PDB file of C-alpha atoms in Angstrom:
ATOM      1  CA  UNK A  58     177.771  93.961 -41.843  1.00 25.00           C
ATOM      2  CA  UNK A  59     175.951  91.146 -41.486  1.00 31.00           C
ATOM      3  CA  UNK A  60     173.472  90.575 -38.682  1.00 36.00           C
ATOM      4  CA  UNK A  61     173.635  87.686 -36.349  1.00 49.00           C
ATOM      5  CA  UNK A  62     171.219  84.607 -37.490  1.00 59.00           C
ATOM      6  CA  UNK A  63     168.798  83.272 -34.712  1.00 65.00           C
ATOM      7  CA  UNK A  64     167.096  80.258 -35.696  1.00 66.00           C
ATOM      8  CA  UNK A  65     163.285  79.959 -36.111  1.00 58.00           C
ATOM      9  CA  UNK A  66     161.334  77.718 -35.519  1.00 48.00           C
ATOM     10  CA  UNK A  67     161.234  75.586 -39.134  1.00 47.00           C
ATOM     11  CA  UNK A  68     165.274  75.816 -38.554  1.00 46.00           C
ATOM     12  CA  UNK A  69     165.932  78.949 -40.819  1.00 43.00           C
ATOM     13  CA  UNK A  70     167.017  81.495 -40.239  1.00 43.00           C
ATOM     14  CA  UNK A  71     166.276  85.102 -40.084  1.00 39.00           C
ATOM     15  CA  UNK A  72     168.199  88.881 -38.203  1.00 33.00           C
ATOM     16  CA  UNK A  73     167.885  88.751 -34.922  1.00 38.00           C
ATOM     17  CA  UNK A  74     164.886  91.166 -33.502  1.00 35.00           C
ATOM     18  CA  UNK A  75     166.342  93.981 -31.105  1.00 37.00           C
ATOM     19  CA  UNK A  76     166.863  94.391 -27.620  1.00 39.00           C
ATOM     20  CA  UNK A  77     166.721  91.208 -25.255  1.00 46.00           C
ATOM     21  CA  UNK A  78     169.342  90.996 -21.954  1.00 52.00           C
ATOM     22  CA  UNK A  79     172.689  93.271 -22.698  1.00 46.00           C
ATOM     23  CA  UNK A  80     174.158  89.338 -22.362  1.00 55.00           C
ATOM     24  CA  UNK A  81     172.794  88.949 -25.942  1.00 58.00           C
ATOM     25  CA  UNK A  82     173.564  92.286 -27.278  1.00 58.00           C
ATOM     26  CA  UNK A  83     177.180  92.228 -25.871  1.00 54.00           C
ATOM     27  CA  UNK A  84     177.012  88.429 -27.813  1.00 55.00           C
ATOM     28  CA  UNK A  85     176.207  90.155 -30.574  1.00 55.00           C
ATOM     29  CA  UNK A  86     178.469  93.013 -30.397  1.00 54.00           C
ATOM     30  CA  UNK A  87     180.550  89.667 -30.248  1.00 47.00           C
ATOM     31  CA  UNK A  88     179.955  88.161 -33.439  1.00 48.00           C
ATOM     32  CA  UNK A  89     179.869  91.472 -35.243  1.00 52.00           C
ATOM     33  CA  UNK A  90     184.334  91.537 -34.985  1.00 48.00           C
ATOM     34  CA  UNK A  91     184.569  87.766 -35.285  1.00 45.00           C
ATOM     35  CA  UNK A  92     182.904  87.225 -38.615  1.00 47.00           C
ATOM     36  CA  UNK A  93     185.416  90.094 -39.758  1.00 44.00           C
ATOM     37  CA  UNK A  94     187.303  87.229 -40.171  1.00 44.00           C
ATOM     38  CA  UNK A  95     187.066  85.541 -44.005  1.00 46.00           C
ATOM     39  CA  UNK A  96     187.335  81.662 -43.220  1.00 44.00           C
ATOM     40  CA  UNK A  97     189.146  80.093 -45.715  1.00 49.00           C
ATOM     41  CA  UNK A  98     187.358  78.750 -49.470  1.00 52.00           C
ATOM     42  CA  UNK A  99     188.519  74.791 -48.701  1.00 63.00           C
ATOM     43  CA  UNK A 100     189.180  74.311 -45.311  1.00 76.00           C
ATOM     44  CA  UNK A 101     186.863  71.587 -43.573  1.00 87.00           C
ATOM     45  CA  UNK A 102     183.162  72.894 -42.053  1.00 92.00           C
ATOM     46  CA  UNK A 103     181.933  71.516 -38.711  1.00 92.00           C
ATOM     47  CA  UNK A 104     179.126  72.261 -36.823  1.00 94.00           C
ATOM     48  CA  UNK A 105     179.614  73.181 -32.320  1.00 90.00           C
ATOM     49  CA  UNK A 106     176.179  72.824 -31.084  1.00 92.00           C
ATOM     50  CA  UNK A 107     175.533  73.417 -27.463  1.00 89.00           C
ATOM     51  CA  UNK A 108     172.139  73.107 -24.865  1.00 89.00           C
ATOM     52  CA  UNK A 109     172.867  76.633 -22.774  1.00 86.00           C
ATOM     53  CA  UNK A 110     169.029  75.697 -20.783  1.00 86.00           C
ATOM     54  CA  UNK A 111     169.171  76.157 -17.320  1.00 86.00           C
ATOM     55  CA  UNK A 112     169.459  71.926 -16.845  1.00 82.00           C
ATOM     56  CA  UNK A 113     173.071  72.818 -17.996  1.00 77.00           C
ATOM     57  CA  UNK A 114     174.187  75.252 -15.172  1.00 74.00           C
ATOM     58  CA  UNK A 115     175.505  72.903 -12.649  1.00 71.00           C
ATOM     59  CA  UNK A 116     178.048  71.667 -15.401  1.00 67.00           C
ATOM     60  CA  UNK A 117     178.024  75.245 -17.576  1.00 70.00           C
ATOM     61  CA  UNK A 118     181.086  76.612 -16.372  1.00 70.00           C
ATOM     62  CA  UNK A 119     183.362  72.810 -15.990  1.00 69.00           C
ATOM     63  CA  UNK A 120     181.656  73.033 -20.088  1.00 67.00           C
ATOM     64  CA  UNK A 121     182.874  75.980 -20.983  1.00 69.00           C
ATOM     65  CA  UNK A 122     186.705  74.862 -19.803  1.00 70.00           C
ATOM     66  CA  UNK A 123     186.711  71.604 -22.084  1.00 69.00           C
ATOM     67  CA  UNK A 124     185.127  73.123 -24.689  1.00 65.00           C
ATOM     68  CA  UNK A 125     187.276  75.694 -25.206  1.00 67.00           C
ATOM     69  CA  UNK A 126     190.084  73.886 -25.066  1.00 68.00           C
ATOM     70  CA  UNK A 127     188.186  72.394 -28.104  1.00 65.00           C
ATOM     71  CA  UNK A 128     188.296  74.895 -30.172  1.00 65.00           C
ATOM     72  CA  UNK A 129     191.321  75.094 -29.194  1.00 65.00           C
ATOM     73  CA  UNK A 130     192.880  71.617 -30.538  1.00 63.00           C
ATOM     74  CA  UNK A 131     190.311  72.509 -33.013  1.00 61.00           C
ATOM     75  CA  UNK A 132     192.103  75.561 -34.059  1.00 61.00           C
ATOM     76  CA  UNK A 133     195.704  73.971 -34.657  1.00 66.00           C
ATOM     77  CA  UNK A 134     193.862  71.145 -36.587  1.00 65.00           C
ATOM     78  CA  UNK A 135     194.278  73.589 -39.284  1.00 63.00           C
ATOM     79  CA  UNK A 136     192.260  73.775 -43.124  1.00 76.00           C
ATOM     80  CA  UNK A 137     189.568  74.039 -40.422  1.00 83.00           C
ATOM     81  CA  UNK A 138     186.125  76.776 -40.200  1.00 87.00           C
ATOM     82  CA  UNK A 139     183.268  76.894 -36.896  1.00 87.00           C
ATOM     83  CA  UNK A 140     179.987  77.736 -36.934  1.00 90.00           C
ATOM     84  CA  UNK A 141     178.968  77.973 -33.481  1.00 88.00           C
ATOM     85  CA  UNK A 142     175.136  76.883 -32.917  1.00 92.00           C
ATOM     86  CA  UNK A 143     173.768  77.407 -29.308  1.00 91.00           C
ATOM     87  CA  UNK A 144     169.897  77.618 -27.988  1.00 93.00           C
ATOM     88  CA  UNK A 145     167.920  78.232 -24.457  1.00 91.00           C
ATOM     89  CA  UNK A 146     165.651  80.240 -23.375  1.00 87.00           C
ATOM     90  CA  UNK A 147     162.278  81.155 -24.511  1.00 87.00           C
ATOM     91  CA  UNK A 148     162.259  79.900 -28.202  1.00 89.00           C
ATOM     92  CA  UNK A 149     166.181  81.791 -27.917  1.00 89.00           C
ATOM     93  CA  UNK A 150     168.350  79.163 -30.635  1.00 93.00           C
ATOM     94  CA  UNK A 151     171.511  81.518 -32.492  1.00 91.00           C
ATOM     95  CA  UNK A 152     174.548  80.507 -35.079  1.00 91.00           C
ATOM     96  CA  UNK A 153     177.166  82.755 -35.455  1.00 87.00           C
ATOM     97  CA  UNK A 154     178.819  83.118 -38.772  1.00 85.00           C
ATOM     98  CA  UNK A 155     181.415  80.820 -39.854  1.00 88.00           C
ATOM     99  CA  UNK A 156     184.943  81.185 -38.310  1.00 82.00           C
ATOM    100  CA  UNK A 157     188.691  79.969 -38.152  1.00 78.00           C
ATOM    101  CA  UNK A 158     189.768  81.564 -35.306  1.00 72.00           C
ATOM    102  CA  UNK A 159     188.602  78.805 -32.521  1.00 69.00           C
ATOM    103  CA  UNK A 160     189.480  81.357 -29.716  1.00 71.00           C
ATOM    104  CA  UNK A 161     187.176  83.702 -30.614  1.00 72.00           C
ATOM    105  CA  UNK A 162     184.574  81.151 -30.319  1.00 71.00           C
ATOM    106  CA  UNK A 163     186.034  79.778 -27.311  1.00 71.00           C
ATOM    107  CA  UNK A 164     186.183  84.252 -26.038  1.00 72.00           C
ATOM    108  CA  UNK A 165     182.525  83.906 -26.891  1.00 73.00           C
ATOM    109  CA  UNK A 166     181.009  80.903 -24.989  1.00 72.00           C
ATOM    110  CA  UNK A 167     182.178  82.099 -22.501  1.00 73.00           C
ATOM    111  CA  UNK A 168     179.421  84.768 -23.196  1.00 74.00           C
ATOM    112  CA  UNK A 169     176.509  82.762 -22.792  1.00 78.00           C
ATOM    113  CA  UNK A 170     174.854  82.602 -20.023  1.00 76.00           C
ATOM    114  CA  UNK A 171     172.271  79.575 -19.190  1.00 79.00           C
ATOM    115  CA  UNK A 172     168.773  80.368 -19.014  1.00 83.00           C
ATOM    116  CA  UNK A 173     165.176  77.716 -18.161  1.00 87.00           C
ATOM    117  CA  UNK A 174     163.798  76.290 -21.577  1.00 87.00           C
ATOM    118  CA  UNK A 175     163.314  73.757 -23.659  1.00 91.00           C
ATOM    119  CA  UNK A 176     165.304  72.438 -25.394  1.00 94.00           C
ATOM    120  CA  UNK A 177     165.633  73.071 -29.642  1.00 96.00           C
ATOM    121  CA  UNK A 178     167.554  70.143 -30.764  1.00 97.00           C
ATOM    122  CA  UNK A 179     165.344  70.140 -34.634  1.00 97.00           C
ATOM    123  CA  UNK A 180     166.615  73.379 -35.111  1.00 97.00           C
ATOM    124  CA  UNK A 181     170.401  72.468 -34.455  1.00 97.00           C
ATOM    125  CA  UNK A 182     169.547  69.002 -36.565  1.00 98.00           C
ATOM    126  CA  UNK A 183     167.560  71.450 -39.705  1.00 97.00           C
ATOM    127  CA  UNK A 184     169.992  74.190 -39.324  1.00 97.00           C
ATOM    128  CA  UNK A 185     172.899  71.872 -40.128  1.00 98.00           C
ATOM    129  CA  UNK A 186     171.044  70.517 -42.830  1.00 98.00           C
ATOM    130  CA  UNK A 187     170.234  74.162 -44.336  1.00 97.00           C
ATOM    131  CA  UNK A 188     174.494  74.611 -44.838  1.00 97.00           C
ATOM    132  CA  UNK A 189     175.408  71.404 -45.807  1.00 97.00           C
ATOM    133  CA  UNK A 190     173.301  71.847 -48.750  1.00 96.00           C
ATOM    134  CA  UNK A 191     174.635  75.566 -49.548  1.00 95.00           C
ATOM    135  CA  UNK A 192     178.465  74.804 -48.672  1.00 95.00           C
ATOM    136  CA  UNK A 193     179.121  71.024 -46.973  1.00 95.00           C
ATOM    137  CA  UNK A 194     179.564  70.668 -43.400  1.00 96.00           C
ATOM    138  CA  UNK A 195     181.951  67.649 -42.217  1.00 94.00           C
ATOM    139  CA  UNK A 196     180.713  66.505 -39.040  1.00 95.00           C
ATOM    140  CA  UNK A 197     177.802  67.763 -36.358  1.00 96.00           C
ATOM    141  CA  UNK A 198     179.255  67.632 -32.502  1.00 93.00           C
ATOM    142  CA  UNK A 199     176.655  68.178 -29.991  1.00 95.00           C
ATOM    143  CA  UNK A 200     176.876  68.794 -26.423  1.00 91.00           C
ATOM    144  CA  UNK A 201     173.934  68.505 -23.474  1.00 92.00           C
ATOM    145  CA  UNK A 202     171.926  66.446 -20.988  1.00 91.00           C
ATOM    146  CA  UNK A 203     167.901  65.662 -21.450  1.00 94.00           C
ATOM    147  CA  UNK A 204     165.737  66.036 -24.671  1.00 96.00           C
ATOM    148  CA  UNK A 205     160.796  68.174 -23.931  1.00 95.00           C
ATOM    149  CA  UNK A 206     160.960  66.815 -27.916  1.00 96.00           C
ATOM    150  CA  UNK A 207     159.078  64.072 -30.206  1.00 96.00           C
ATOM    151  CA  UNK A 208     161.699  60.927 -29.992  1.00 96.00           C
ATOM    152  CA  UNK A 209     159.965  60.421 -33.792  1.00 97.00           C
ATOM    153  CA  UNK A 210     160.198  63.940 -35.342  1.00 97.00           C
ATOM    154  CA  UNK A 211     164.138  64.035 -34.524  1.00 97.00           C
ATOM    155  CA  UNK A 212     165.021  60.993 -36.201  1.00 97.00           C
ATOM    156  CA  UNK A 213     162.825  62.407 -39.251  1.00 97.00           C
ATOM    157  CA  UNK A 214     165.907  65.422 -39.823  1.00 97.00           C
ATOM    158  CA  UNK A 215     168.910  63.143 -38.109  1.00 98.00           C
ATOM    159  CA  UNK A 216     167.262  60.551 -41.104  1.00 97.00           C
ATOM    160  CA  UNK A 217     167.373  63.578 -43.667  1.00 97.00           C
ATOM    161  CA  UNK A 218     171.236  64.761 -42.330  1.00 97.00           C
ATOM    162  CA  UNK A 219     171.955  61.045 -42.423  1.00 97.00           C
ATOM    163  CA  UNK A 220     171.664  60.991 -46.427  1.00 97.00           C
ATOM    164  CA  UNK A 221     173.907  64.134 -47.004  1.00 97.00           C
ATOM    165  CA  UNK A 222     176.102  62.290 -44.959  1.00 96.00           C
ATOM    166  CA  UNK A 223     176.638  64.669 -41.863  1.00 96.00           C
ATOM    167  CA  UNK A 224     177.700  62.707 -38.806  1.00 95.00           C
ATOM    168  CA  UNK A 225     176.702  64.032 -35.349  1.00 97.00           C
ATOM    169  CA  UNK A 226     178.772  63.472 -32.877  1.00 95.00           C
ATOM    170  CA  UNK A 227     176.808  63.292 -29.376  1.00 95.00           C
ATOM    171  CA  UNK A 228     177.836  63.275 -26.019  1.00 91.00           C
ATOM    172  CA  UNK A 229     176.231  63.299 -23.202  1.00 92.00           C
ATOM    173  CA  UNK A 230     175.780  64.169 -19.566  1.00 86.00           C
ATOM    174  CA  UNK A 231     174.245  62.887 -16.945  1.00 85.00           C
ATOM    175  CA  UNK A 232     171.988  59.770 -17.127  1.00 88.00           C
ATOM    176  CA  UNK A 233     168.798  60.532 -18.111  1.00 93.00           C
ATOM    177  CA  UNK A 234     167.411  57.807 -20.086  1.00 95.00           C
ATOM    178  CA  UNK A 235     164.991  59.651 -22.598  1.00 96.00           C
ATOM    179  CA  UNK A 236     167.353  61.227 -23.178  1.00 96.00           C
ATOM    180  CA  UNK A 237     170.128  58.374 -24.078  1.00 97.00           C
ATOM    181  CA  UNK A 238     168.029  56.716 -26.053  1.00 97.00           C
ATOM    182  CA  UNK A 239     166.705  60.315 -28.572  1.00 97.00           C
ATOM    183  CA  UNK A 240     171.063  60.577 -28.709  1.00 98.00           C
ATOM    184  CA  UNK A 241     171.731  57.320 -29.595  1.00 97.00           C
ATOM    185  CA  UNK A 242     169.280  57.112 -32.376  1.00 97.00           C
ATOM    186  CA  UNK A 243     170.571  60.971 -33.792  1.00 98.00           C
ATOM    187  CA  UNK A 244     174.258  59.300 -34.101  1.00 97.00           C
ATOM    188  CA  UNK A 245     173.134  55.673 -35.633  1.00 96.00           C
ATOM    189  CA  UNK A 246     171.115  57.838 -37.765  1.00 97.00           C
ATOM    190  CA  UNK A 247     173.649  60.055 -39.226  1.00 97.00           C
ATOM    191  CA  UNK A 248     176.430  57.107 -38.669  1.00 94.00           C
ATOM    192  CA  UNK A 249     178.003  59.961 -36.122  1.00 95.00           C
ATOM    193  CA  UNK A 250     178.594  58.604 -32.751  1.00 93.00           C
ATOM    194  CA  UNK A 251     177.060  58.910 -29.393  1.00 94.00           C
ATOM    195  CA  UNK A 252     179.488  59.453 -25.772  1.00 91.00           C
ATOM    196  CA  UNK A 253     178.276  59.272 -21.944  1.00 88.00           C
ATOM    197  CA  UNK A 254     179.911  61.916 -19.979  1.00 79.00           C
ATOM    198  CA  UNK A 255     180.799  61.717 -16.260  1.00 70.00           C
ATOM    199  CA  UNK A 256     182.604  64.526 -14.222  1.00 58.00           C
ATOM    200  CA  UNK A 257     186.006  62.242 -14.844  1.00 54.00           C
ATOM    201  CA  UNK A 258     185.631  62.298 -18.526  1.00 62.00           C
ATOM    202  CA  UNK A 259     186.823  65.907 -18.670  1.00 64.00           C
ATOM    203  CA  UNK A 260     190.225  64.952 -20.307  1.00 69.00           C
ATOM    204  CA  UNK A 261     188.059  62.207 -22.838  1.00 75.00           C
ATOM    205  CA  UNK A 262     186.026  64.905 -23.937  1.00 76.00           C
ATOM    206  CA  UNK A 263     188.858  66.787 -24.845  1.00 76.00           C
ATOM    207  CA  UNK A 264     190.670  63.920 -26.697  1.00 83.00           C
ATOM    208  CA  UNK A 265     187.164  63.076 -28.529  1.00 85.00           C
ATOM    209  CA  UNK A 266     186.433  66.465 -28.992  1.00 82.00           C
ATOM    210  CA  UNK A 267     190.080  67.076 -31.180  1.00 83.00           C
ATOM    211  CA  UNK A 268     189.272  63.826 -33.105  1.00 88.00           C
ATOM    212  CA  UNK A 269     185.469  65.427 -34.214  1.00 88.00           C
ATOM    213  CA  UNK A 270     187.274  68.550 -35.763  1.00 86.00           C
ATOM    214  CA  UNK A 271     190.618  66.699 -36.943  1.00 86.00           C
ATOM    215  CA  UNK A 272     187.064  64.398 -38.835  1.00 88.00           C
ATOM    216  CA  UNK A 273     185.585  67.883 -39.918  1.00 88.00           C
ATOM    217  CA  UNK A 274     189.374  69.442 -41.163  1.00 85.00           C
ATOM    218  CA  UNK A 275     190.847  66.221 -42.945  1.00 85.00           C
ATOM    219  CA  UNK A 276     188.094  63.278 -43.253  1.00 87.00           C
ATOM    220  CA  UNK A 277     188.371  58.791 -42.253  1.00 88.00           C
ATOM    221  CA  UNK A 278     192.088  59.331 -43.879  1.00 87.00           C
ATOM    222  CA  UNK A 279     193.434  61.806 -40.917  1.00 86.00           C
ATOM    223  CA  UNK A 280     192.215  59.878 -38.070  1.00 88.00           C
ATOM    224  CA  UNK A 281     193.431  56.865 -38.753  1.00 91.00           C
ATOM    225  CA  UNK A 282     197.485  58.216 -38.804  1.00 89.00           C
ATOM    226  CA  UNK A 283     196.621  60.340 -35.635  1.00 88.00           C
ATOM    227  CA  UNK A 284     195.281  55.990 -34.223  1.00 91.00           C
ATOM    228  CA  UNK A 285     198.615  54.594 -35.123  1.00 92.00           C
ATOM    229  CA  UNK A 286     200.206  57.433 -34.129  1.00 91.00           C
ATOM    230  CA  UNK A 287     198.140  55.927 -30.034  1.00 90.00           C
ATOM    231  CA  UNK A 288     195.393  59.460 -30.505  1.00 89.00           C
ATOM    232  CA  UNK A 289     193.484  57.732 -27.857  1.00 89.00           C
ATOM    233  CA  UNK A 290     190.753  60.151 -29.186  1.00 88.00           C
ATOM    234  CA  UNK A 291     191.186  59.212 -32.362  1.00 90.00           C
ATOM    235  CA  UNK A 292     191.262  55.728 -31.668  1.00 92.00           C
ATOM    236  CA  UNK A 293     187.105  55.524 -30.069  1.00 90.00           C
ATOM    237  CA  UNK A 294     186.040  57.803 -32.005  1.00 91.00           C
ATOM    238  CA  UNK A 295     186.682  55.697 -35.478  1.00 89.00           C
ATOM    239  CA  UNK A 296     186.126  52.729 -33.559  1.00 89.00           C
ATOM    240  CA  UNK A 297     182.618  54.539 -33.399  1.00 86.00           C
ATOM    241  CA  UNK A 298     182.504  54.636 -37.501  1.00 81.00           C
ATOM    242  CA  UNK A 299     183.232  51.398 -38.889  1.00 64.00           C
TER     243      UNK A 299
END
């Protein structure tokens, strides 16, 4: 059985080192169980990346509930496999295997706790590039609140991702101006979309995340179909893709 993969400083993947806190062992054990579900061979692929550093602790429980709804909605789309990527602590950045069982990812997310550390968005972008070079990734969803890395470095990776045709859908919590500049540039360079979240936008996030999953599973035509049916999330996401 394959081990969970950690993403190293170059954005590549390597087996997880032994030891660590109990929550990390629990996550590893759960991932070993989850990967027994074989993904659909011809399904769309969606990378979902989370900032799990300490700055997100005040909103983490709410975010987990909303993101759990997104996984459930994504699972209802069909023909979609998902991979969860998260970073936290001192250089910890890990990726699950590709799975079609959305409930497994939702349950996994509840086992992740926030830990102090700096952002590792560059690793997320590099990892998504590597994954799509192995097999096409249809979209990247990223949820975070701050940026503690060079914007130029992030833009270089975002440009590579854009050339591969992978849009990044960025959801920003809070109002950090530096993060907003970085996130908007990543979205622009990948031909994706940036959305500002607030305490009042829980429903909006769930709708938009579902639309991102629909895009990964069925492409632009499926978003257009839902837009004609009056779906608000699909309508908003499609407007950013034009």
